[in-house]
Tab-separated table of C-alpha atoms in Angstrom:
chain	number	residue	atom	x	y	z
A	1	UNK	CA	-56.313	-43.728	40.339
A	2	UNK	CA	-54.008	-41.271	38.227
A	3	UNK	CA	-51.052	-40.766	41.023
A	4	UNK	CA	-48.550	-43.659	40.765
A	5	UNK	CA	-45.247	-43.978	42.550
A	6	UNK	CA	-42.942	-46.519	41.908
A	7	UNK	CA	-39.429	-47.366	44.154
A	8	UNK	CA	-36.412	-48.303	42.403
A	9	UNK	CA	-35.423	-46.748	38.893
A	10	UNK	CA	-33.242	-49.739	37.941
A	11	UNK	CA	-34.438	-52.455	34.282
A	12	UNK	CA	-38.178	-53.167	35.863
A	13	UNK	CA	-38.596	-49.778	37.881
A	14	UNK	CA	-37.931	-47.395	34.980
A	15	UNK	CA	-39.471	-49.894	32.562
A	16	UNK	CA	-42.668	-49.446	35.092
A	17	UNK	CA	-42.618	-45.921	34.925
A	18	UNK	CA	-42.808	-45.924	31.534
A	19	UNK	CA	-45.427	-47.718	30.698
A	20	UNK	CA	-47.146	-45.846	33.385
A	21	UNK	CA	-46.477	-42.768	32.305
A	22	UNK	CA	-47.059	-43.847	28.357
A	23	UNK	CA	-50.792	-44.032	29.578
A	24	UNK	CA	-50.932	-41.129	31.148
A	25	UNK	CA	-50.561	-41.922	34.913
A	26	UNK	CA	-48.612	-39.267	36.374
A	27	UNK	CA	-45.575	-40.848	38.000
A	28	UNK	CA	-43.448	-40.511	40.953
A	29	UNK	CA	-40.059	-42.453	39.769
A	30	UNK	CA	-38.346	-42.810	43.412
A	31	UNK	CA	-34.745	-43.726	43.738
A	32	UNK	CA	-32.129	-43.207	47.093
A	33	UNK	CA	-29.390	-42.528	44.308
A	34	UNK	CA	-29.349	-39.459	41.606
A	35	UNK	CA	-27.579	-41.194	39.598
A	36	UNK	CA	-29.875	-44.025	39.219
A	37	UNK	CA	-32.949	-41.766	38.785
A	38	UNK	CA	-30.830	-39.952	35.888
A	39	UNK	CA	-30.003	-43.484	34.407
A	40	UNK	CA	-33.156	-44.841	34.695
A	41	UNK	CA	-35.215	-41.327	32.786
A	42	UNK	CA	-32.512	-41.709	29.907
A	43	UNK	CA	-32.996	-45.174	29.563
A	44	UNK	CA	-36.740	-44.476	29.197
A	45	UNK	CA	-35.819	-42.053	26.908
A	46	UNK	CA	-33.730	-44.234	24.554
A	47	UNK	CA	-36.572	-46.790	24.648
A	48	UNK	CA	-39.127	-44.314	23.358
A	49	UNK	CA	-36.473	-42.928	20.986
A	50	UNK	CA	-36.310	-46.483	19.879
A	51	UNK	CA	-40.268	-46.755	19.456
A	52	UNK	CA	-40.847	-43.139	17.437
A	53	UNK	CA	-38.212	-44.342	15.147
A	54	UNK	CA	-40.200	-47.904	14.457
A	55	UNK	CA	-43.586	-45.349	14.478
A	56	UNK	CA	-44.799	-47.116	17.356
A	57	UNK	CA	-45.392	-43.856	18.830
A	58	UNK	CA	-45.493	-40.345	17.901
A	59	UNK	CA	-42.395	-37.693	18.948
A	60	UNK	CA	-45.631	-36.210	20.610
A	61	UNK	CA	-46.280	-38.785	22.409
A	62	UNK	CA	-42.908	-39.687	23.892
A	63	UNK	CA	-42.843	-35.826	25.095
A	64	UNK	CA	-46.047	-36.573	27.196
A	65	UNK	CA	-44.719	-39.505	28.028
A	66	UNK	CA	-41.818	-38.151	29.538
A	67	UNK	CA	-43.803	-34.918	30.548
A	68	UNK	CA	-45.563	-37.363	33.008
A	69	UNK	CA	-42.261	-38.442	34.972
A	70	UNK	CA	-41.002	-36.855	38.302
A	71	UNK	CA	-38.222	-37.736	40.197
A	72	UNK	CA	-37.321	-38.085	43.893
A	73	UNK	CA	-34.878	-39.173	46.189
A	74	UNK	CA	-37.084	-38.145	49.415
A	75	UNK	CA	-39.523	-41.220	49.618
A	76	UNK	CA	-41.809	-39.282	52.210
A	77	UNK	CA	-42.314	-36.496	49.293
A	78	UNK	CA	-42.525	-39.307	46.585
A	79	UNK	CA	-45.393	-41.074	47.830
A	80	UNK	CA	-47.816	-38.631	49.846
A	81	UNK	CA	-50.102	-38.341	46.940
A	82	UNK	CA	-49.844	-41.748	45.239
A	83	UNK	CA	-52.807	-43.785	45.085
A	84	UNK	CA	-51.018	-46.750	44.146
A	85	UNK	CA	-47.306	-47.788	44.987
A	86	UNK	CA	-45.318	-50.090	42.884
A	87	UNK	CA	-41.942	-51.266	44.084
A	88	UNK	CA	-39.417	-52.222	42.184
A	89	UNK	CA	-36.337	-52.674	44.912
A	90	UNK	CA	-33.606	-55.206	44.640
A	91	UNK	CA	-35.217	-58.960	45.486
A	92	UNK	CA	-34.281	-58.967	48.643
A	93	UNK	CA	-36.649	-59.896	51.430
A	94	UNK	CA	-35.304	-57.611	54.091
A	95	UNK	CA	-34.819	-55.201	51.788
A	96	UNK	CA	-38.723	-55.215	50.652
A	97	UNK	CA	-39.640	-55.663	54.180
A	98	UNK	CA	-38.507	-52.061	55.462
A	99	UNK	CA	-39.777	-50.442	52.353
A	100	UNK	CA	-43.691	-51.688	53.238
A	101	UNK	CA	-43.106	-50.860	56.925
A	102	UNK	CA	-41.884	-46.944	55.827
A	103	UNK	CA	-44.616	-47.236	52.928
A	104	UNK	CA	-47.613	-48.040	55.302
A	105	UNK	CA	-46.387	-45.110	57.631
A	106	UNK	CA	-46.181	-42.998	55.112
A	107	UNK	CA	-48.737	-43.294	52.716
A	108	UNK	CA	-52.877	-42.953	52.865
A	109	UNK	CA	-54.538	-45.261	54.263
A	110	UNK	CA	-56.500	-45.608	51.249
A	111	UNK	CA	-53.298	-46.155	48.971
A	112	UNK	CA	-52.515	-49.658	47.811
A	113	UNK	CA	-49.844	-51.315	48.238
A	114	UNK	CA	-48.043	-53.495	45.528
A	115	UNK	CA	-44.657	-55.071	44.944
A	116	UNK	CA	-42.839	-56.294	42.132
A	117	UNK	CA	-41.119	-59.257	43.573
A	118	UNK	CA	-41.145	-62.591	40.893
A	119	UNK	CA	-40.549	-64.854	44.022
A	120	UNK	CA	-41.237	-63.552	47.557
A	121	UNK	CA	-44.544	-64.124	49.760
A	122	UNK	CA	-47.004	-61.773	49.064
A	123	UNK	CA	-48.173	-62.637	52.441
A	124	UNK	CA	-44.802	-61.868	54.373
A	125	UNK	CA	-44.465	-58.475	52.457
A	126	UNK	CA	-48.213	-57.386	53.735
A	127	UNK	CA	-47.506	-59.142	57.243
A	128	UNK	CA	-45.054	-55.889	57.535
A	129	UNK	CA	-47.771	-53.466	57.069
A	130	UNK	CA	-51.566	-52.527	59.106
A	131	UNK	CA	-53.160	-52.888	56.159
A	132	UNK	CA	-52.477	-56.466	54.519
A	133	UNK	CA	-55.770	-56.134	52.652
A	134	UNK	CA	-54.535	-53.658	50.313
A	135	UNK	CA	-51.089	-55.024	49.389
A	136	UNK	CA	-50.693	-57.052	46.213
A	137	UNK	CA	-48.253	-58.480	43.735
A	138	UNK	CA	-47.784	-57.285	40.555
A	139	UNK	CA	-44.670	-59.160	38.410
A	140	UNK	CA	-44.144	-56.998	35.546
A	141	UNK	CA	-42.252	-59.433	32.829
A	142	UNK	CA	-39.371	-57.633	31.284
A	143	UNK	CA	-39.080	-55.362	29.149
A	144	UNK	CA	-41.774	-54.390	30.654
A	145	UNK	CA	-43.496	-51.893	27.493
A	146	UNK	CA	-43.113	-54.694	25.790
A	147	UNK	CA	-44.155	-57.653	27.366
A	148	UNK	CA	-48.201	-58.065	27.896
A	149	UNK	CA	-48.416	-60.465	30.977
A	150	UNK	CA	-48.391	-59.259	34.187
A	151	UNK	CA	-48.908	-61.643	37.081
A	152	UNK	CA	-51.143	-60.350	39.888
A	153	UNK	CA	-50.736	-62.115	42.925
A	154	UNK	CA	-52.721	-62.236	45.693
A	155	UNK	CA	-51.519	-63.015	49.324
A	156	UNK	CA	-53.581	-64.754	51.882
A	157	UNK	CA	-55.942	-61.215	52.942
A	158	UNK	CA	-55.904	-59.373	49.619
A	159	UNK	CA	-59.236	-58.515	49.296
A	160	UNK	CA	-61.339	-59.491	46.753
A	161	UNK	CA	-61.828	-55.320	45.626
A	162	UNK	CA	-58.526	-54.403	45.725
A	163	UNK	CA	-57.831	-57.733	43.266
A	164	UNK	CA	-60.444	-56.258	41.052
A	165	UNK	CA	-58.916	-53.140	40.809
A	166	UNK	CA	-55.530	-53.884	39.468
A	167	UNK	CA	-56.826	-56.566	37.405
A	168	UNK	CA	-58.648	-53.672	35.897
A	169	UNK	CA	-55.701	-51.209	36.186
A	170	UNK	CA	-53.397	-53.677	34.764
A	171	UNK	CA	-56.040	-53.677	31.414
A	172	UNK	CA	-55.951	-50.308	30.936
A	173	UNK	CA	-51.819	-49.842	30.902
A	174	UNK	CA	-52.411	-52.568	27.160
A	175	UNK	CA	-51.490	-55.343	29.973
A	176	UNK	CA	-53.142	-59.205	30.241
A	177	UNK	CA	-53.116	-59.395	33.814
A	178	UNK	CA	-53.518	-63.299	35.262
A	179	UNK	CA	-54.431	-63.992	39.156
A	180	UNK	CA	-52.529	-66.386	40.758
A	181	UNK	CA	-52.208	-67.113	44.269
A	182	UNK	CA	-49.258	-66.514	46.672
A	183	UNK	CA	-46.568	-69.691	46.444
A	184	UNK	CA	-42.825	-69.270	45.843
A	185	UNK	CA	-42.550	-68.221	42.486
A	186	UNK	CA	-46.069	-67.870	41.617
A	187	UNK	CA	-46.686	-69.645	38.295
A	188	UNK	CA	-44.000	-67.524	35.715
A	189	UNK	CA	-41.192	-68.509	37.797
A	190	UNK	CA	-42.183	-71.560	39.838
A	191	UNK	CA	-41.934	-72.960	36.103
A	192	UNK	CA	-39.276	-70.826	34.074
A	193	UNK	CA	-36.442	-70.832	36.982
A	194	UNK	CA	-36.247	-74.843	36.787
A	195	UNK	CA	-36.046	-74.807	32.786
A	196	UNK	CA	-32.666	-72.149	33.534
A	197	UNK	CA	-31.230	-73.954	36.209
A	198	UNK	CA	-31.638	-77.403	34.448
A	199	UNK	CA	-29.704	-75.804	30.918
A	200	UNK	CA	-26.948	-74.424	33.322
A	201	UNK	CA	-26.898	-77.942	34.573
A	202	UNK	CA	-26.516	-79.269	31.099
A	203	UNK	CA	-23.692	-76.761	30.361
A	204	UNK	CA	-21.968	-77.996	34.210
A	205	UNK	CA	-22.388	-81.849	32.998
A	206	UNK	CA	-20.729	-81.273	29.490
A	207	UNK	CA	-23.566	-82.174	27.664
A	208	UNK	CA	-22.898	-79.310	25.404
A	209	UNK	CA	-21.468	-75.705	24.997
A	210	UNK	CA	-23.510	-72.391	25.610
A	211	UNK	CA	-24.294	-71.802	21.789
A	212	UNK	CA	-25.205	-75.180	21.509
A	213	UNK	CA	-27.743	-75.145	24.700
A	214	UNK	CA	-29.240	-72.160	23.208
A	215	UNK	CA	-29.385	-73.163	19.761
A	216	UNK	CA	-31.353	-76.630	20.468
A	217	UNK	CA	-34.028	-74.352	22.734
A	218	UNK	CA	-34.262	-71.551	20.185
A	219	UNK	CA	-34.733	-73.778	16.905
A	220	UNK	CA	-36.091	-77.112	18.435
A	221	UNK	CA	-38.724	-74.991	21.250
A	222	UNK	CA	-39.322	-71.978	19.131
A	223	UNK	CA	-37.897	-70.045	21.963
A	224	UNK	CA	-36.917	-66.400	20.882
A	225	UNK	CA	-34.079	-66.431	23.028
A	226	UNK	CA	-31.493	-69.261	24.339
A	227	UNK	CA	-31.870	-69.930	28.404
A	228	UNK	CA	-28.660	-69.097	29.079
A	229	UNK	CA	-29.009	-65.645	26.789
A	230	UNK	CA	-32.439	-65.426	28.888
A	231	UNK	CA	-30.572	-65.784	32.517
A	232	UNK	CA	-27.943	-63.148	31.593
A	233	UNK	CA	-30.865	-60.773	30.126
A	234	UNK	CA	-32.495	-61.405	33.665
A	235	UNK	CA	-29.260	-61.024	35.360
A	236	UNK	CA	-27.846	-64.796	37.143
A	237	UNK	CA	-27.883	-62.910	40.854
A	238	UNK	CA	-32.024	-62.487	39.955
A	239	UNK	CA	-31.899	-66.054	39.571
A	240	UNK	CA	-29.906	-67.614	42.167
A	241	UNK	CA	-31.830	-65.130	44.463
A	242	UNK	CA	-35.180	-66.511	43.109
A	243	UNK	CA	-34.396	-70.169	43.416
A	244	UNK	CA	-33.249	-69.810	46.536
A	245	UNK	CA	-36.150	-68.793	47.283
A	246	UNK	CA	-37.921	-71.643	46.029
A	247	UNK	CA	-35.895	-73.974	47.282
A	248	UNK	CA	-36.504	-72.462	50.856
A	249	UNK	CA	-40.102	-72.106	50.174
A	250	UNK	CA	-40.484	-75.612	48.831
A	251	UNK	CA	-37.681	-77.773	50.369
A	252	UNK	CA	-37.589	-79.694	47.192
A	253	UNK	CA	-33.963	-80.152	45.886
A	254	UNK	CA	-35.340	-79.664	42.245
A	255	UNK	CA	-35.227	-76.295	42.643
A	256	UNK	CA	-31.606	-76.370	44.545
A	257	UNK	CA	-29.430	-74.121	42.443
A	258	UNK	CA	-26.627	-75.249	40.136
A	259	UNK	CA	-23.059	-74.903	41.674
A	260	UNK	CA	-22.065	-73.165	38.536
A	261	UNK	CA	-24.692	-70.665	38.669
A	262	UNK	CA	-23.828	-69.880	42.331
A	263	UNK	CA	-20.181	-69.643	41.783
A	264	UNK	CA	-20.510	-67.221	38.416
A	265	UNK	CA	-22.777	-65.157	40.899
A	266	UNK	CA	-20.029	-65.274	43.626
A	267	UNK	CA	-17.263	-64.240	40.780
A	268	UNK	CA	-19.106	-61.111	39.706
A	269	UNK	CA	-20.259	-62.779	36.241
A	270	UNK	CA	-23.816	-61.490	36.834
A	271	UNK	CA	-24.294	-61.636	32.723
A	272	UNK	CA	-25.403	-58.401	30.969
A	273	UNK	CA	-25.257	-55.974	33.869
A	274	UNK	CA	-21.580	-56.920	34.682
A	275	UNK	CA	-20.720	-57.599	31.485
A	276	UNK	CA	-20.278	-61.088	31.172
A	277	UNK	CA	-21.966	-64.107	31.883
A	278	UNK	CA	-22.273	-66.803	29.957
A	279	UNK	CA	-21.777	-64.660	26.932
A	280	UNK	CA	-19.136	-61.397	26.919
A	281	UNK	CA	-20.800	-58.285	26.215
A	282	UNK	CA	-18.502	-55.897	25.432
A	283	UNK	CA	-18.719	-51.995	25.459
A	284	UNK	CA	-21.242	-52.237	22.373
A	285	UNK	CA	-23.156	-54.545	23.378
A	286	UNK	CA	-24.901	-53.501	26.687
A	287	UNK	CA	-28.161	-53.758	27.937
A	288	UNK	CA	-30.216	-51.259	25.688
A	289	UNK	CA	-28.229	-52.462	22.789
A	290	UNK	CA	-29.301	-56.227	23.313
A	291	UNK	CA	-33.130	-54.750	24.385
A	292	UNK	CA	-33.002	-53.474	21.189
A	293	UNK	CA	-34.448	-56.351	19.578
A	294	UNK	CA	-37.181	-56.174	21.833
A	295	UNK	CA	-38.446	-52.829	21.435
């Protein structure tokens, strides 16, 4: 299994790529807009400028690394060799839907089938294909080089081979891969997305300001980031979209989401890919400049 493709060249996709490509999968990076393809390469780029310059890597290295990267904007010619398929699409069930229906048309029938989602059913994704066997989650934390878990999820008729082999895949990309089974929000989120909503809850009641929130979780939890820092890094549309989720999945109003969070959402204040949240990034401070402490 050397062939990977991966939809969607936005923070996760292109963060997938390259830690593909970093262990020398070749990758298909597959994107319906040029301009996110060229976005998402130089943003790889930058990352492994950042890691030759902390001798994490050599400049030898990154050049393979990058060496290993193709791009498309023709999904049919993206995927016809892959032997594995990650996507990385907007969390949108509808959206991921149609992607898995053109995926299983297009692809093998040996090629496996695995999506990125950090909410949806497993199950309803491979329900949309012939061969529900082979399809799989696998929830990439972000950023993803960086981060060592990645959830594998299995929906109700994964098989028990195909489980095996990403487990074992996601060990050889430096990964700890953990199995858990298919319920809204698996475990990351099921217990992550409650901690967020409840400090945006805090900030709604008047408890105390953002700074404040942050500051009690970072030096009281030994948290290495503030939830509200954390739910602009992961972008507040991600989690409204997720809770929702859970909250339809669940119908437990402890995972309803906070009327502030859905009305920053519905103003545009997405947090660092708008540029503001509940912090203000300005020009100098966007995304790769606050991932820098990460990488």
């Amino acid at each position: 299994m050397k062939n990977i493709a991966v939809i969607g060249a936005g923070t996760m996709g292109n963060g997938i790529a390259h830690t593909f490509a970093q262990s020398d999968f070749k990758v298909r990076l597959i994107d319906i807009s040029e301009d996110s393809l060229k976005k998402g390469v130089d943003t790889i780029t930058k990352n492994l400028d950042r890691m030759v310059a902390k001798e994490h890597i050599t400049e030898d290295q990154k050049q393979q690394t990058l060496s290993n990267i193709s791009t498309f904007t023709d999904m049919v010619e993206g995927v016809k060799t892959a032997n594995l398929v990650v996507e990385a699409a907007t969390e949108n069930s509808d959206l991921k839907l149609k992607i898995f229906k053109q995926l299983d048309d297009l692809c093998s029938k040996d090629t496996i089938l695995a999506t990125n989602t950090s909410s949806i059913s497993i199950t309803q994704i491979a329900a949309a294909t012939s061969r529900p066997k082979q399809v799989i989650g696998m929830h990439f934390m972000n950023p993803v080089p960086i981060m060592k878990l990645v959830e594998i999820i299995r929906g109700y008729n994964t098989s028990d081979e195909v489980t095996k082999t990403i487990m074992t895949l996601s060990k050889t990309l430096g990964k700890d891969p953990v199995e858990v089974n298919d319920y809204p929000g698996f475990v990351a989120n099921r217990i992550l997305m409650p901690m967020l909503n409840e400090s945006i809850e805090t900030l709604y009641n008047g408890v105390a300001g953002v700074k404040e929130i942050d500051t009690v979780m970072k030096l009281g939890m030994a948290h290495p980031m503030g939830p509200l820092q954390l739910a602009d890094f992961i972008g507040l549309d991600v989690c409204l979209s997720i809770l929702n989720v859970m909250y339809d999945g669940f119908k437990n109003p402890k995972y309803a989401p906070c009327p502030l969070l859905v009305n920053m959402v519905r103003a545009g204040k997405l947090g660092i890919k708008s540029g503001e949240g509940f912090y203000d990034y300005s020009e100098n401070r966007k995304a790769e400049k606050v991932a820098e402490q990460f990488l």
